[in-house]
Coordinates of C-alpha atoms in Angstrom, one line a residue:
X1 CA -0.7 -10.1 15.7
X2 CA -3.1 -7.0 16.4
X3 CA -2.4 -4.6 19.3
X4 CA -4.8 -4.8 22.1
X5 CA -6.0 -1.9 23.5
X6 CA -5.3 -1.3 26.9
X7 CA -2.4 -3.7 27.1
X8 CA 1.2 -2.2 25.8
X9 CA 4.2 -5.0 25.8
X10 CA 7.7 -3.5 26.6
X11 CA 11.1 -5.6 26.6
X12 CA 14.3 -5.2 27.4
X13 CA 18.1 -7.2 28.8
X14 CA 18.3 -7.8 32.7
X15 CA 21.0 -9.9 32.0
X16 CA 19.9 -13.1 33.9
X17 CA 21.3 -15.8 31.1
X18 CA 24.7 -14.9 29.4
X19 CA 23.0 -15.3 25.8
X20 CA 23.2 -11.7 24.6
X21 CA 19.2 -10.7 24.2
X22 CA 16.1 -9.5 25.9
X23 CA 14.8 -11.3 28.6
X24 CA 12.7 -9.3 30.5
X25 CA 9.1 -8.8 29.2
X26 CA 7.0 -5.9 30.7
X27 CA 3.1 -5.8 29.8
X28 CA 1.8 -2.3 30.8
X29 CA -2.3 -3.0 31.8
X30 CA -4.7 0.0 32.0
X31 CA -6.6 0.3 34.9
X32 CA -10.0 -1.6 34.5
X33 CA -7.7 -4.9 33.4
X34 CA -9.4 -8.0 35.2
X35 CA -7.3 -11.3 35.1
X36 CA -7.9 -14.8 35.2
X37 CA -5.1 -18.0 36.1
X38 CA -4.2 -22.1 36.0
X39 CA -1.3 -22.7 37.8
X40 CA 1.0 -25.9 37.8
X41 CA 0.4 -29.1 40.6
X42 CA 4.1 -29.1 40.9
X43 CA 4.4 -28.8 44.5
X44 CA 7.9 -27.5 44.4
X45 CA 6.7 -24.3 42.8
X46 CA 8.0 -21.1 42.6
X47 CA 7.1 -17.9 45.0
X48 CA 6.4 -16.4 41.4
X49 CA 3.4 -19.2 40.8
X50 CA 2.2 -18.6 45.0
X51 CA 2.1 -14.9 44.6
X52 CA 0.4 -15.6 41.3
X53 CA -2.5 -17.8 42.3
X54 CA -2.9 -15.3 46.1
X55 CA -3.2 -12.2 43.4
X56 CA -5.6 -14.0 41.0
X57 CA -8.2 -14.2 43.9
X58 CA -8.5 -9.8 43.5
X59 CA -9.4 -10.2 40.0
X60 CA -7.4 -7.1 38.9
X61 CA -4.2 -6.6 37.1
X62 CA -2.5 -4.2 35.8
X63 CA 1.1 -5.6 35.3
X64 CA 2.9 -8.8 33.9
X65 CA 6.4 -9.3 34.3
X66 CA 8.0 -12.3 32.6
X67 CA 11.7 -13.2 33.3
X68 CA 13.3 -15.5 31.0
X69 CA 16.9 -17.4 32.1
X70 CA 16.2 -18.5 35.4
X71 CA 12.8 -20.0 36.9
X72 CA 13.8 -18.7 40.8
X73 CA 12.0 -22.0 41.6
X74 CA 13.3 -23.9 45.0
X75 CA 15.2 -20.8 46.1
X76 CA 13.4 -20.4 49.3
X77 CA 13.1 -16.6 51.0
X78 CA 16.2 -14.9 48.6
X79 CA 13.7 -16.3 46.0
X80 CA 10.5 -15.0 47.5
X81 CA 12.3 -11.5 48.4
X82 CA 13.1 -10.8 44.5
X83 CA 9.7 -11.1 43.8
X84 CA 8.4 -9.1 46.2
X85 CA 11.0 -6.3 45.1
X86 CA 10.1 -6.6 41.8
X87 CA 5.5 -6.5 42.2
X88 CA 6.6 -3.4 44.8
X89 CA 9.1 -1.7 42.2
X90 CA 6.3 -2.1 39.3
X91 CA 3.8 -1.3 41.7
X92 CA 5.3 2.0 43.0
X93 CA 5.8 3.0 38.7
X94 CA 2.4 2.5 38.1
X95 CA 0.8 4.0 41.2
X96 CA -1.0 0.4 42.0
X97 CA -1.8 -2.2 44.4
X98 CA 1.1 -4.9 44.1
X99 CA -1.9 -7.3 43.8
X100 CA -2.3 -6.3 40.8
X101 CA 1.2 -6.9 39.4
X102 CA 1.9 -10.7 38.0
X103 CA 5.5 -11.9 38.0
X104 CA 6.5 -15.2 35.8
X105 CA 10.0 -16.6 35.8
X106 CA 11.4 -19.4 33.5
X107 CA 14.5 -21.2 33.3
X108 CA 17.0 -22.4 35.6
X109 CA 15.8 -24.0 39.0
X110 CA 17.8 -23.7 41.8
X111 CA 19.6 -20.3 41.2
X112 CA 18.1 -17.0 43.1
X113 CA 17.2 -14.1 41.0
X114 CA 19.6 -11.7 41.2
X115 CA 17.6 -8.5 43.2
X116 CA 20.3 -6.0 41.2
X117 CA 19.6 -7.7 38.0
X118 CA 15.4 -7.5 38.3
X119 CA 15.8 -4.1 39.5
X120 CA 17.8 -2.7 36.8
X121 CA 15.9 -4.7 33.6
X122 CA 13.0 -2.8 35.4
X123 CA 14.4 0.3 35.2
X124 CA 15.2 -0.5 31.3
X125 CA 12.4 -2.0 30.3
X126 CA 10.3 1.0 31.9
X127 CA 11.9 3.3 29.6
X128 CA 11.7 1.2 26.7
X129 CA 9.2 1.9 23.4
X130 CA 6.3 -0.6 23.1
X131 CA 6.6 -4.0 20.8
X132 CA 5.6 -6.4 19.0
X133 CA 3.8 -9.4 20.4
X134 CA 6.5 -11.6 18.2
X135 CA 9.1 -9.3 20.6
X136 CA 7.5 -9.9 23.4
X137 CA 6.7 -13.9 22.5
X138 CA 10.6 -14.6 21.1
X139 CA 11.8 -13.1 24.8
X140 CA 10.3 -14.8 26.9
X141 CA 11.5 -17.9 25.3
X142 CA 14.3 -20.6 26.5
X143 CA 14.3 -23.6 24.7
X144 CA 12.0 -22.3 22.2
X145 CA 13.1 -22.4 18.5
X146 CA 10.4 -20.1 17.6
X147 CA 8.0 -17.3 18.3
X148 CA 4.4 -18.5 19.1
X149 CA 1.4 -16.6 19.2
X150 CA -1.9 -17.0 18.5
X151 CA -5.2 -14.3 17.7
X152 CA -8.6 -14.8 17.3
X153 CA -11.9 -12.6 17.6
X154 CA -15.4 -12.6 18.0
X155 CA -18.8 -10.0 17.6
X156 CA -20.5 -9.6 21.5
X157 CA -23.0 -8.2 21.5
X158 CA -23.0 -6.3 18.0
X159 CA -18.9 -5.2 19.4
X160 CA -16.1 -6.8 17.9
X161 CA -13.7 -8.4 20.5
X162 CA -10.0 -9.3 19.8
X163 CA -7.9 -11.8 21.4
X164 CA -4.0 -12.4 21.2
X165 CA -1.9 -14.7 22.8
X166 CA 1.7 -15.5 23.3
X167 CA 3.1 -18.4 24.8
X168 CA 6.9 -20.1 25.1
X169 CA 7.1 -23.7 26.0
X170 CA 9.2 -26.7 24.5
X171 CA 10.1 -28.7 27.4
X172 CA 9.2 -30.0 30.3
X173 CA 6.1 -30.1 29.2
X174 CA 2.9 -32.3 31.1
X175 CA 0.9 -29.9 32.6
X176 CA -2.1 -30.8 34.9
X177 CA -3.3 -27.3 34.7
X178 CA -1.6 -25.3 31.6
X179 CA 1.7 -25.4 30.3
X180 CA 4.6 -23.5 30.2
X181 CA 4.4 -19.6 30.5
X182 CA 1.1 -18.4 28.4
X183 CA -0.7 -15.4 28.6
X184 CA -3.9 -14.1 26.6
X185 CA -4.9 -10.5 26.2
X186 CA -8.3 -9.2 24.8
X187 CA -10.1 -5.6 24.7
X188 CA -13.3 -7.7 25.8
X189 CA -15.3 -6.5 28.4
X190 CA -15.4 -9.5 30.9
X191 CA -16.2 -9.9 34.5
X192 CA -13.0 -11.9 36.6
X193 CA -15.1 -14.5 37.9
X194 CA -16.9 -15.5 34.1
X195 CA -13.2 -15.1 32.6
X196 CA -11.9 -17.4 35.3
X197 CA -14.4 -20.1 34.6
X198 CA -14.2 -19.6 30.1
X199 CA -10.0 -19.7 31.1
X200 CA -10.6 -22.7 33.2
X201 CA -12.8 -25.2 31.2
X202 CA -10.3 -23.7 27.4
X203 CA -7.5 -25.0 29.6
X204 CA -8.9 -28.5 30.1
X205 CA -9.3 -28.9 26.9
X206 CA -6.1 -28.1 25.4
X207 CA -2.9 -27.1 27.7
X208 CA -4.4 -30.2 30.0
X209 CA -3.9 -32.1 27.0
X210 CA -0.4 -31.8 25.6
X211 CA 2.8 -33.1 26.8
X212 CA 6.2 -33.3 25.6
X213 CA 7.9 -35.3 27.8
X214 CA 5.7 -36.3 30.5
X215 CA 7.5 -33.4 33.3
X216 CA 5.2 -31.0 35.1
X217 CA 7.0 -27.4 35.1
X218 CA 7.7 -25.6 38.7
X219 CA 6.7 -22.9 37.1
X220 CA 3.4 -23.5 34.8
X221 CA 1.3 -20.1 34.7
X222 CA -1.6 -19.2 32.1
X223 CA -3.2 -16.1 32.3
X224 CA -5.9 -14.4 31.0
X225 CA -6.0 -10.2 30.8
X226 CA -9.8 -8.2 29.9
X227 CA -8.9 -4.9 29.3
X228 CA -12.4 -3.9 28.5
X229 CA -11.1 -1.5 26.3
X230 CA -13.4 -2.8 22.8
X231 CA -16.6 -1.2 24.8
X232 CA -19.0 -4.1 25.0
X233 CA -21.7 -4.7 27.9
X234 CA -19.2 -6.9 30.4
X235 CA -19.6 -10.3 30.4
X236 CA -20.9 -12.2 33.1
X237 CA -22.0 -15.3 32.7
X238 CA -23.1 -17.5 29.5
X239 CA -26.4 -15.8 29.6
X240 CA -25.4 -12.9 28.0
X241 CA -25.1 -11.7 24.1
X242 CA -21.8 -13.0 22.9
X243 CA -20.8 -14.9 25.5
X244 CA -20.9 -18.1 23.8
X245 CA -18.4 -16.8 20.8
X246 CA -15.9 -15.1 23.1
X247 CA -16.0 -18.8 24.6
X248 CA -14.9 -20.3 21.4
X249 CA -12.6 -17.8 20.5
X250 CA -10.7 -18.1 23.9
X251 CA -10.7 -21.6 23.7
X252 CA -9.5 -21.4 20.2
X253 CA -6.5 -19.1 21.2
X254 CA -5.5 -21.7 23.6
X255 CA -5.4 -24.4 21.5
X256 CA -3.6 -23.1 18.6
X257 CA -1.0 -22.5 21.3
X258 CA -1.2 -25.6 23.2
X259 CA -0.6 -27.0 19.5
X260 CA 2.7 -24.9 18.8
X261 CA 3.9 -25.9 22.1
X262 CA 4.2 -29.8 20.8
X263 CA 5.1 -28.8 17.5
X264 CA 8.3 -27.4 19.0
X265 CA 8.6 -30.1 21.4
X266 CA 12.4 -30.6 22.0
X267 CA 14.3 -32.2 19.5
X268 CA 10.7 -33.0 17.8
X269 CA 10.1 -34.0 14.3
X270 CA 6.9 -35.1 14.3
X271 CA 3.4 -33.7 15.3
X272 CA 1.3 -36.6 17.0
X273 CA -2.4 -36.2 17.5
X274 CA -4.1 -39.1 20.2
X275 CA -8.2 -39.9 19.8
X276 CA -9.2 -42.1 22.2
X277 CA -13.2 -43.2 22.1
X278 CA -15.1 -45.7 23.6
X279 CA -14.1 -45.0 27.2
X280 CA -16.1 -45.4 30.6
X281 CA -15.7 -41.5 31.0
X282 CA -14.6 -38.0 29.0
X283 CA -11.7 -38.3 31.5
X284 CA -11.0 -42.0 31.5
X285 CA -10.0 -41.2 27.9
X286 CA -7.8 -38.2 28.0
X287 CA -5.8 -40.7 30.8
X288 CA -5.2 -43.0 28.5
X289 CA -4.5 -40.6 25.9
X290 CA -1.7 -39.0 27.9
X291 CA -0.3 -42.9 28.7
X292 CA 0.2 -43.5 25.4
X293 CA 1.4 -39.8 24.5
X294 CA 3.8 -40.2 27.0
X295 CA 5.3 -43.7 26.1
X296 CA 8.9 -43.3 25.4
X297 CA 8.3 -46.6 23.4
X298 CA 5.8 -44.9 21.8
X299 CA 7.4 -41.7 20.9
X300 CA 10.7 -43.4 19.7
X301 CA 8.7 -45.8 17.5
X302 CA 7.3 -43.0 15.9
X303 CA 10.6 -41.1 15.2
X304 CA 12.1 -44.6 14.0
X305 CA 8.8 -44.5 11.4
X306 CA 8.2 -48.2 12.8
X307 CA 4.7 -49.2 12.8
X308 CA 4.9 -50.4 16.2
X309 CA 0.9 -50.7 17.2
X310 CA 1.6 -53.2 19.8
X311 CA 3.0 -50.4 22.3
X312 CA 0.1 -48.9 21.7
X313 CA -1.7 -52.1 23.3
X314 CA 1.0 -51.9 26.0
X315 CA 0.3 -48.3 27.2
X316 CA -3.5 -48.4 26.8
X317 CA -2.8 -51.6 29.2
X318 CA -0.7 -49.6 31.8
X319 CA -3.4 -46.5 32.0
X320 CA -4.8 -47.8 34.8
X321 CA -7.8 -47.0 33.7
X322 CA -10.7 -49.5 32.7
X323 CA -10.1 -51.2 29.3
X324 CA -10.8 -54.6 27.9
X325 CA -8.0 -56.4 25.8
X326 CA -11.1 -58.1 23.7
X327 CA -12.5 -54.9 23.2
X328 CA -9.9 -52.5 21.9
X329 CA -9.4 -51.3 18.3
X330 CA -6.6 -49.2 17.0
X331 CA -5.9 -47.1 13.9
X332 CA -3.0 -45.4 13.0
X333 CA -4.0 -42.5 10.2
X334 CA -7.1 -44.1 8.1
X335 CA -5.8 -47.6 8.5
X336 CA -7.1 -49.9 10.7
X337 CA -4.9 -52.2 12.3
X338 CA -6.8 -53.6 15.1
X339 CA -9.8 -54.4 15.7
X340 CA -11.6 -55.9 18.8
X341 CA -8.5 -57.7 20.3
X342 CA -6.8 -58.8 17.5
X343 CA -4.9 -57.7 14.4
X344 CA -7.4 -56.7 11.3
X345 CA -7.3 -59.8 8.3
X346 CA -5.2 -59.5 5.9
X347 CA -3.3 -56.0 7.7
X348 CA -0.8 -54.6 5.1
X349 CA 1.4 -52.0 6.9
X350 CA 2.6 -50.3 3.8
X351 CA -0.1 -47.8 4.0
X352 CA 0.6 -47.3 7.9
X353 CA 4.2 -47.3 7.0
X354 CA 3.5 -44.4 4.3
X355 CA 1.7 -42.4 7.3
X356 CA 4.9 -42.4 9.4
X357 CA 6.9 -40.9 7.5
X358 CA 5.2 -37.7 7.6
X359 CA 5.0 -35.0 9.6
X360 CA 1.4 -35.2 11.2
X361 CA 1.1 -38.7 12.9
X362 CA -2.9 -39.5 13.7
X363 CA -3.4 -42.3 15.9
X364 CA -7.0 -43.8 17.0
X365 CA -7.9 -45.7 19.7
X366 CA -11.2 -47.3 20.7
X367 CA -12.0 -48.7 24.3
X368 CA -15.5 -50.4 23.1
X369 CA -16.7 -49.6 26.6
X370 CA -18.6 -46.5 26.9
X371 CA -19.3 -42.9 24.9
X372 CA -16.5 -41.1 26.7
X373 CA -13.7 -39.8 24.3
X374 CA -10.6 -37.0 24.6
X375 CA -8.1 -35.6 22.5
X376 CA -4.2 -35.2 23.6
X377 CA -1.2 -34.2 21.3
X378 CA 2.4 -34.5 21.9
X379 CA 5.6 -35.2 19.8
X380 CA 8.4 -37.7 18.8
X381 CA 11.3 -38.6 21.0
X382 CA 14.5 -37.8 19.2
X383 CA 18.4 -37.7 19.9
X384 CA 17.7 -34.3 19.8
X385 CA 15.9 -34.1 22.9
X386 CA 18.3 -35.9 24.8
X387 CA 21.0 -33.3 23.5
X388 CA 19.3 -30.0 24.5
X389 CA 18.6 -31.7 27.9
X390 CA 22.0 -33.1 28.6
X391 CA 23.1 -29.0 27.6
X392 CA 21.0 -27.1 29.3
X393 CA 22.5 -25.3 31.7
X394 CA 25.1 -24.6 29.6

């Protein structure tokens, strides 16, 4: 992944999980930096997603902290206090507002972050020499059994833009806003309140529509850094040169991400991509995508390779969303195996059968009521998922 200009990643051990690497990420931002933000539903959330979304209104950033080991979520004002001595610690280094700083935490719930802990990392991870993105990706990881990252780029205005972005995630994963921890950076040019809205609509598209296992994450952040730093005329709204294609390219960084996410799913095995069509709205569909993606019957089918269509019928049924048993049709790869409320003539599973046992497990359903459609993705359910899980604080 390219440097961006303008944004330097630092890392370095604070020490908040016994497993004997980084865990503290430190993302130096020049000044100029504006910032976009989703933040999870989960209404037990952490003080780090509150001060988040309160410092997102300023538009300006020019700090990200990410601790890894322990989410400081449901830790009520020992929680709240060690963020508010980490934003003033990183603000006082940096000579800036404590608006501008952004603090992310991931891991355990329930356990305070240790104030001695954040304040020494920060003294580390100060002194440290810049890194990779892959550093910076592979520590803030938990779960995670590999780095991801994504880039991307795009000409504005005769300029060429750059976007990278890293991202951990693996469980607890069923966002209504974003998904794990993610964060973009790009040397566009781009006004906060445009980047908020290009964030905003990528995010619908693609963190909105993943899951792993059908939890919402206390601590769910995506964020979006312009440090302006590639010299094109700022973008404001879609009216202007290059706006478009810095659109697509920001949505297409968060949708290679959103995609590695479910790839590394806990305990997954298997990539499964939903198409629902034929529904009564855009967002009709992507409901009943996300039932059936987050079917444990379903997902435990799919591991077993059993060509199990009819819990397909059984979680487009229990959407709650309009559907007609007569009406529906289902395909599983290229093979059709219903087809207006019943099984197709003379259905030979072999070729479905054949389809399971790979990797990347396409699965089509049409409503027959409407033109609206959605795409979600999500994973197999494995013993493996129920092993990590059952371990995890350990």
């Amino acid at each position: 992944m390219p440097s961006i200009a303008g944004a330097t990643p630092r890392i370095a051990r604070a020490g908040y999980k016994d497993w004997g690497r980084c865990d503290l990420t430190f993302v130096e931002l020049d000044e100029g930096t504006t910032v976009a933000g989703v933040t999870t539903q989960n209404i037990c959330c952490s003080s780090e997603v509150e001060l988040c979304r309160q410092n997102i209104k300023g538009g300006q950033a020019r700090a990200l902290i990410v601790n890894a080991g322990n989410s400081n979520a449901f830790t009520g004002r020992r929680g709240l206090e060690a963020v508010e001595a980490i934003t003033s610690k990183v603000a006082a280094h940096l000579g800036c507002a404590k608006s501008a700083v952004f603090v992310s935490s991931t891991g355990v719930i329930g356990v305070p972050l240790p104030k001695v802990k954040a304040e020494a990392g920060l003294d580390a991870v100060f002194q440290a020499p810049p890194c990779s993105w892959e550093d910076a990706t592979n520590t803030i990881g938990t779960t995670d059994t590999f780095a991801k990252g994504a880039v991307a780029s795009a000409m504005v205005d005769g300029v060429k833009v750059n976007l990278v972005g890293i991202i951990k995630g693996s469980g607890m994963i069923a966002p209504d806003m974003a998904t794990m921890l993610g964060y973009i950076f790009t040397d566009a040019a781009v006004e906060a309140p445009f980047l908020q809205q290009l964030l905003s609509a990528a995010n619908s598209d693609s963190f909105s529509c993943i899951t792993v296992d059908s939890d919402t994450s206390t601590s769910d952040t995506v964020l979006a850094f312009a440090t302006g730093k590639a010299g094109n005329a700022p973008l404001g709204s879609f009216a202007d040169a290059g706006a478009d294609a810095f659109a697509a390219a920001l949505r297409d960084v968060c949708l290679q991400l959103a995609h590695l996410v479910v790839r590394d799913g806990e305990g997954a095995q298997k990539f499964i991509a939903i198409h629902v069509s034929g529904a009564t709205s855009d967002e009709s569909a992507r409901r009943v995508g996300l039932a059936i993606a987050n079917s444990p019957l379903v997902k435990t089918a799919i591991a077993g390779e059993d060509a199990n269509w009819g819990r397909v019928v059984m979680a487009v049924g229990k959407a709650g969303e309009p559907a007609d048993r007569d009406l529906l049709s289902i395909r599983f790869g290229s093979t059709q195996v219903a087809r207006n409320g019943l099984p197709v003539d003379g259905y030979d599973e072999t070729p479905v059968a054949a389809h399971l046992k790979g990797q990347e497990i396409e699965i089509g359903v049409d409503l027959g009521l409407g033109t609206g459609k959605a795409s979600v993705w999500t994973c197999d359910l494995t013993h493996g998922y129920i092993s990590i899980n059952a371990d995890y604080r350990s």
